[in-house]
Tab-separated table of C-alpha atoms in Angstrom:
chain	number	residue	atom	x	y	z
A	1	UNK	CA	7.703	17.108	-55.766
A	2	UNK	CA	6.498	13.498	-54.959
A	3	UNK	CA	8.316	13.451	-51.933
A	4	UNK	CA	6.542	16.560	-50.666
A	5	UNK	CA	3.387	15.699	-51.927
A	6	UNK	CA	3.519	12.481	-49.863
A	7	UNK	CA	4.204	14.734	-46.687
A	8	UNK	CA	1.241	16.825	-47.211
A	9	UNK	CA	-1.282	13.427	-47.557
A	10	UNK	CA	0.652	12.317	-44.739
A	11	UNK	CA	-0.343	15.456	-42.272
A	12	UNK	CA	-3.441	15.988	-43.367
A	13	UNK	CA	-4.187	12.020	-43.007
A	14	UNK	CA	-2.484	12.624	-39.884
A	15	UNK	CA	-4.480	15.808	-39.048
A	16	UNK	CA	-7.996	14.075	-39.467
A	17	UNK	CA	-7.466	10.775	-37.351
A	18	UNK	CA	-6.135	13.252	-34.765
A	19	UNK	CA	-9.430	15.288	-34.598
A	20	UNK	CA	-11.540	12.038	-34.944
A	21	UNK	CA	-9.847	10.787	-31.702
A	22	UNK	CA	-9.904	14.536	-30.220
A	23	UNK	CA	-13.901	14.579	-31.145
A	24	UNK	CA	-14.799	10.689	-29.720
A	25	UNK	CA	-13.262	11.570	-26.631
A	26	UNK	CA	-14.982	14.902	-25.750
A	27	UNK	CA	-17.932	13.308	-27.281
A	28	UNK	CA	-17.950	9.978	-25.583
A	29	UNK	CA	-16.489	10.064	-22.258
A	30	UNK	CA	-17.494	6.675	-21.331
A	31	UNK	CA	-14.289	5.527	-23.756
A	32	UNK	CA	-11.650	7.493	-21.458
A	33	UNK	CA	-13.172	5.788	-18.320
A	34	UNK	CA	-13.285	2.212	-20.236
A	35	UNK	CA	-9.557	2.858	-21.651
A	36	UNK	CA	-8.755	3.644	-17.280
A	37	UNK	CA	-11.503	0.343	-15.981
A	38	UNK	CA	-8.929	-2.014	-18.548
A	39	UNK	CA	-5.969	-0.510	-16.984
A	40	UNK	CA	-4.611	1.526	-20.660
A	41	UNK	CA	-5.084	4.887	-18.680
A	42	UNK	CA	-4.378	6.553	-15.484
A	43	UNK	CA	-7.144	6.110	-12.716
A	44	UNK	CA	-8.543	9.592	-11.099
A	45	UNK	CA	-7.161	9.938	-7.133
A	46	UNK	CA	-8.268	8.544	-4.539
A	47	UNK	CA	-8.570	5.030	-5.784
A	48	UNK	CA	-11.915	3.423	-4.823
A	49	UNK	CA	-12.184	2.238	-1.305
A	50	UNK	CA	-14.403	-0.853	0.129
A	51	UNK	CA	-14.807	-2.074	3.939
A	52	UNK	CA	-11.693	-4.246	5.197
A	53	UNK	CA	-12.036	-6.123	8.352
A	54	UNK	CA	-9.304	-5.217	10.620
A	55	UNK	CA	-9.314	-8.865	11.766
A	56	UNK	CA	-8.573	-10.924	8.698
A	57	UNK	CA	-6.181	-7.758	7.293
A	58	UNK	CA	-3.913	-8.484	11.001
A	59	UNK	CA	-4.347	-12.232	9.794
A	60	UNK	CA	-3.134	-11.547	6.744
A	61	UNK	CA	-0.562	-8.838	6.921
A	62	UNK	CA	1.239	-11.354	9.758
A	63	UNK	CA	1.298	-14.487	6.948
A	64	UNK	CA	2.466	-11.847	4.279
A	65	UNK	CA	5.318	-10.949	6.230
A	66	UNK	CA	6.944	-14.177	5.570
A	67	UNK	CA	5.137	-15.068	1.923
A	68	UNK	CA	6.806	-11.965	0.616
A	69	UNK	CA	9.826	-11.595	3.173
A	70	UNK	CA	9.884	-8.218	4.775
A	71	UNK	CA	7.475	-5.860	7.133
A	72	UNK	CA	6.985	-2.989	4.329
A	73	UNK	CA	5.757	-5.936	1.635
A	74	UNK	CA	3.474	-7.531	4.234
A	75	UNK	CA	1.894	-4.642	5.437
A	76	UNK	CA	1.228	-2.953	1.878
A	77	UNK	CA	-0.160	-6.525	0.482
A	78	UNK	CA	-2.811	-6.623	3.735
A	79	UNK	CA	-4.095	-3.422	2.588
A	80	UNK	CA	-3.674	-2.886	-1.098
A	81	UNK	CA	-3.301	-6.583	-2.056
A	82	UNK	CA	-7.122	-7.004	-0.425
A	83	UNK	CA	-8.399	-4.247	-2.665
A	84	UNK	CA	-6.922	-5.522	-5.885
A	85	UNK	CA	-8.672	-8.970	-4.887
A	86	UNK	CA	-12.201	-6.392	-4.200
A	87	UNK	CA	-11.600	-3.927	-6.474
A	88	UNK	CA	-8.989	-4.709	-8.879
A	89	UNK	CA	-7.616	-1.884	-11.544
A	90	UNK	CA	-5.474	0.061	-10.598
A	91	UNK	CA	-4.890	-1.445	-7.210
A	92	UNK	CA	-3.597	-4.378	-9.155
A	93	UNK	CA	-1.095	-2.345	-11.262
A	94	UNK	CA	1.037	-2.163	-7.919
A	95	UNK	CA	2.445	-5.175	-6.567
A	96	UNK	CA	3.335	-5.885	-2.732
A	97	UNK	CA	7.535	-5.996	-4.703
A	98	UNK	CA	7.170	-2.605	-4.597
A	99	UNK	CA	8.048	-1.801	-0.924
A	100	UNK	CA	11.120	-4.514	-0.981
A	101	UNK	CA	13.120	-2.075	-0.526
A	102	UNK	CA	11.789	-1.055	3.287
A	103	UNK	CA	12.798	-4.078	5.564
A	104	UNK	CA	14.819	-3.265	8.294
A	105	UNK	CA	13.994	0.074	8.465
A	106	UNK	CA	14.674	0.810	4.722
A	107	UNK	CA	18.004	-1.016	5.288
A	108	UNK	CA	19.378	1.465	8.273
A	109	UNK	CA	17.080	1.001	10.961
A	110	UNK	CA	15.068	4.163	10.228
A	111	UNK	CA	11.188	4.255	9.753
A	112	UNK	CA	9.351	0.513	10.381
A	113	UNK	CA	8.741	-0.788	6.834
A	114	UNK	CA	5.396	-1.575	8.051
A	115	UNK	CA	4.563	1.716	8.470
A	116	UNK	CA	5.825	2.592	4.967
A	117	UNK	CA	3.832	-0.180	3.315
A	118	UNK	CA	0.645	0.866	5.221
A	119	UNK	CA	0.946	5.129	4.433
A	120	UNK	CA	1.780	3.626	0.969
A	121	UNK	CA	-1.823	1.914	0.564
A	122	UNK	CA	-3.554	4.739	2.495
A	123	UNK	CA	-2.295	7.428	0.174
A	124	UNK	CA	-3.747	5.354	-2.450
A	125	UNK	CA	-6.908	5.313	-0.641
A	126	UNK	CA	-7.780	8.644	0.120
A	127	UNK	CA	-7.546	12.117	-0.735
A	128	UNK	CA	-3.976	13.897	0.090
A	129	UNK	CA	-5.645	15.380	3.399
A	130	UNK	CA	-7.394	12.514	4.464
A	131	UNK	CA	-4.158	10.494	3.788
A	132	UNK	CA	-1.666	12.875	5.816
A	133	UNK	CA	-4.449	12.549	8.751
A	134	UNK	CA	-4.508	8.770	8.451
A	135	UNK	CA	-1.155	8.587	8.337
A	136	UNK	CA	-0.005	10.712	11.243
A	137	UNK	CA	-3.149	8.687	13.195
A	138	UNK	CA	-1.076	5.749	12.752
A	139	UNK	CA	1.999	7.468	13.592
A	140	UNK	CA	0.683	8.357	17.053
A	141	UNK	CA	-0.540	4.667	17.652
A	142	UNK	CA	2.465	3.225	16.651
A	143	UNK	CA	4.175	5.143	19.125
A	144	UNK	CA	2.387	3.548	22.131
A	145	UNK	CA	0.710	0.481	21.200
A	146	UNK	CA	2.501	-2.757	23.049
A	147	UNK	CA	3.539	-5.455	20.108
A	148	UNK	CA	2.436	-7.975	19.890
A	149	UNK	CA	-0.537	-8.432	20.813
A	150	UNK	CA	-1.299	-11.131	18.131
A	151	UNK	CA	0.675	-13.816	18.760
A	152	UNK	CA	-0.496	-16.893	16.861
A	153	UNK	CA	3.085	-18.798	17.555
A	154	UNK	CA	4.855	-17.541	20.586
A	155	UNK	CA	3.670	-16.023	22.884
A	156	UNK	CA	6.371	-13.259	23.666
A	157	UNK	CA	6.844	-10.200	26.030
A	158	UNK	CA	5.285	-7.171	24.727
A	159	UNK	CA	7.203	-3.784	24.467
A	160	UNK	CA	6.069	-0.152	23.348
A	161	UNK	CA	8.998	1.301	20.796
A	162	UNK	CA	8.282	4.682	21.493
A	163	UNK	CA	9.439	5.709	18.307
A	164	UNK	CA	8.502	4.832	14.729
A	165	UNK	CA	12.408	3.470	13.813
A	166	UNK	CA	12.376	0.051	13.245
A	167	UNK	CA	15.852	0.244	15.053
A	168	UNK	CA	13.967	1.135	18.432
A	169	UNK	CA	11.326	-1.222	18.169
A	170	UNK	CA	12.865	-4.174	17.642
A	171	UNK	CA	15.773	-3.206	19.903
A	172	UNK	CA	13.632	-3.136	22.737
A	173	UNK	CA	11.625	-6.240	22.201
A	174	UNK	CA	14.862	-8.114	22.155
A	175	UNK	CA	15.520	-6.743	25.064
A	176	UNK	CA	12.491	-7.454	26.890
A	177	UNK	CA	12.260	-10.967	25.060
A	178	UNK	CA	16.245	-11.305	25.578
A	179	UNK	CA	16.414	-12.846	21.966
A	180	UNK	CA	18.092	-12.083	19.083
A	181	UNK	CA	18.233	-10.282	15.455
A	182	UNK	CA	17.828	-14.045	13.834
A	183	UNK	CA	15.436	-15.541	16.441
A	184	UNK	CA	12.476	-16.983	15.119
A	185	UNK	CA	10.829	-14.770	18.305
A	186	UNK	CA	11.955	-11.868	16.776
A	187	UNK	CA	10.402	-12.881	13.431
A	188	UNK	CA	7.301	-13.794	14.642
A	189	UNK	CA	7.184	-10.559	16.569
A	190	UNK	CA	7.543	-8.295	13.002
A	191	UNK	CA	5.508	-10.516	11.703
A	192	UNK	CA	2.702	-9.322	14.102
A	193	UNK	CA	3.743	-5.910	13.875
A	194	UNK	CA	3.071	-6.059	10.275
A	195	UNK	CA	-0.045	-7.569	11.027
A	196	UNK	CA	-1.369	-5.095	13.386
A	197	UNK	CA	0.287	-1.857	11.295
A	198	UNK	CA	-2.275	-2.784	8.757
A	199	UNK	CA	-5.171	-4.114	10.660
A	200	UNK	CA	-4.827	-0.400	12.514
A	201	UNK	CA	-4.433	1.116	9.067
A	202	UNK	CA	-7.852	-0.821	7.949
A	203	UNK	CA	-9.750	0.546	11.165
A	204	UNK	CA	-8.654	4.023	10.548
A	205	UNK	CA	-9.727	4.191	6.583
A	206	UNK	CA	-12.942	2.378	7.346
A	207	UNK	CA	-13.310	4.972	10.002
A	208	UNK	CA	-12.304	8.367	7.271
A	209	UNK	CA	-15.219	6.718	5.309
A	210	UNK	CA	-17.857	5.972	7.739
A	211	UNK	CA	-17.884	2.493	6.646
């Protein structure tokens, strides 16, 4: 009998803290949206957005490419690593480690890793139809723009890829460049396709919200 009376206490104890917490929250929102501003709860989609300069996020996406090692990290940390500095939670919940995974064309030459990082951070950014727009924006850009244009190093032969695989793109700057997988050319060159993946990226949300 102890034993069972100890259970009942225990649920209706258990019962009344769970309609105190029940009541607080439909009573005062504010503590949900504190609990989500000190990163405890899950932030409402699209994350908030503020004005990047295309400039500095080229800048910075080409010096990212070799502080973190790889296109996909470069490009997401130009984007999304700026907002965590501007905005902070939850931008700052997702580091730039995250897209490690997406150099050299996710390991098999497919889709640029820059490209991933950057429709990463954009789908972060913006509502889901906003995002696909974006994304497919800077699909279509890729596709034709001739890298690189920044060149802060070398100043290298510029090529158009044609398609998005990172096994085209580089291919054909070598090509053009008549360098290698391991040249620092070739670096320096996805270095500034990282660069200008995200400065383009950075135009085009500024653009979705008239900023």
């Amino acid at each position: 009998m102890e034993n069972l009376q100890t259970r009942r206490e225990f649920l209706k104890t258990s019962g009344k803290v769970l309609a105190g917490v029940a009541l607080a929250s439909s009573a005062f929102p504010l503590l949900n949206v504190a609990a989500a501003v000190a990163g405890t709860g899950i932030a409402p989609h699209p994350f908030t957005y503020v004005k990047l300069d295309p400039q500095a996020t080229i800048e910075r996406g080409y010096k990212s490419y070799y502080s973190f090692g790889g296109c996909g990290m470069g490009a997401f940390d130009a984007l999304a690593g700026q907002l965590a500095e501007a905005v902070g939670y939850p931008y700052t919940q997702f580091p730039a480690e995250l897209l490690s995974n997406a150099s050299g064309g996710y390991g098999v030459g497919s889709l640029c890793g820059s490209l991933g990082g950057a429709a990463l951070a954009i789908a972060m950014a913006c509502a889901p139809a906003d995002a696909k727009k974006i994304t497919g924006e800077l699909m279509a850009w890729y596709r034709e723009h001739p890298f690189p244009a920044y060149q802060p190093e070398f100043k290298n032969p510029t090529s158009v890829s044609g398609p998005v695989n990172c096994l085209d793109s580089s291919g054909k700057f070598m090509e053009a460049a008549g360098v290698n997988m391991a040249s620092d050319e070739r670096k320096a060159r996805c270095a500034a396709v990282t660069g200008e993946v995200a400065g383009k990226a950075a135009e085009l949300l500024n653009a979705i919200y008239n900023l």
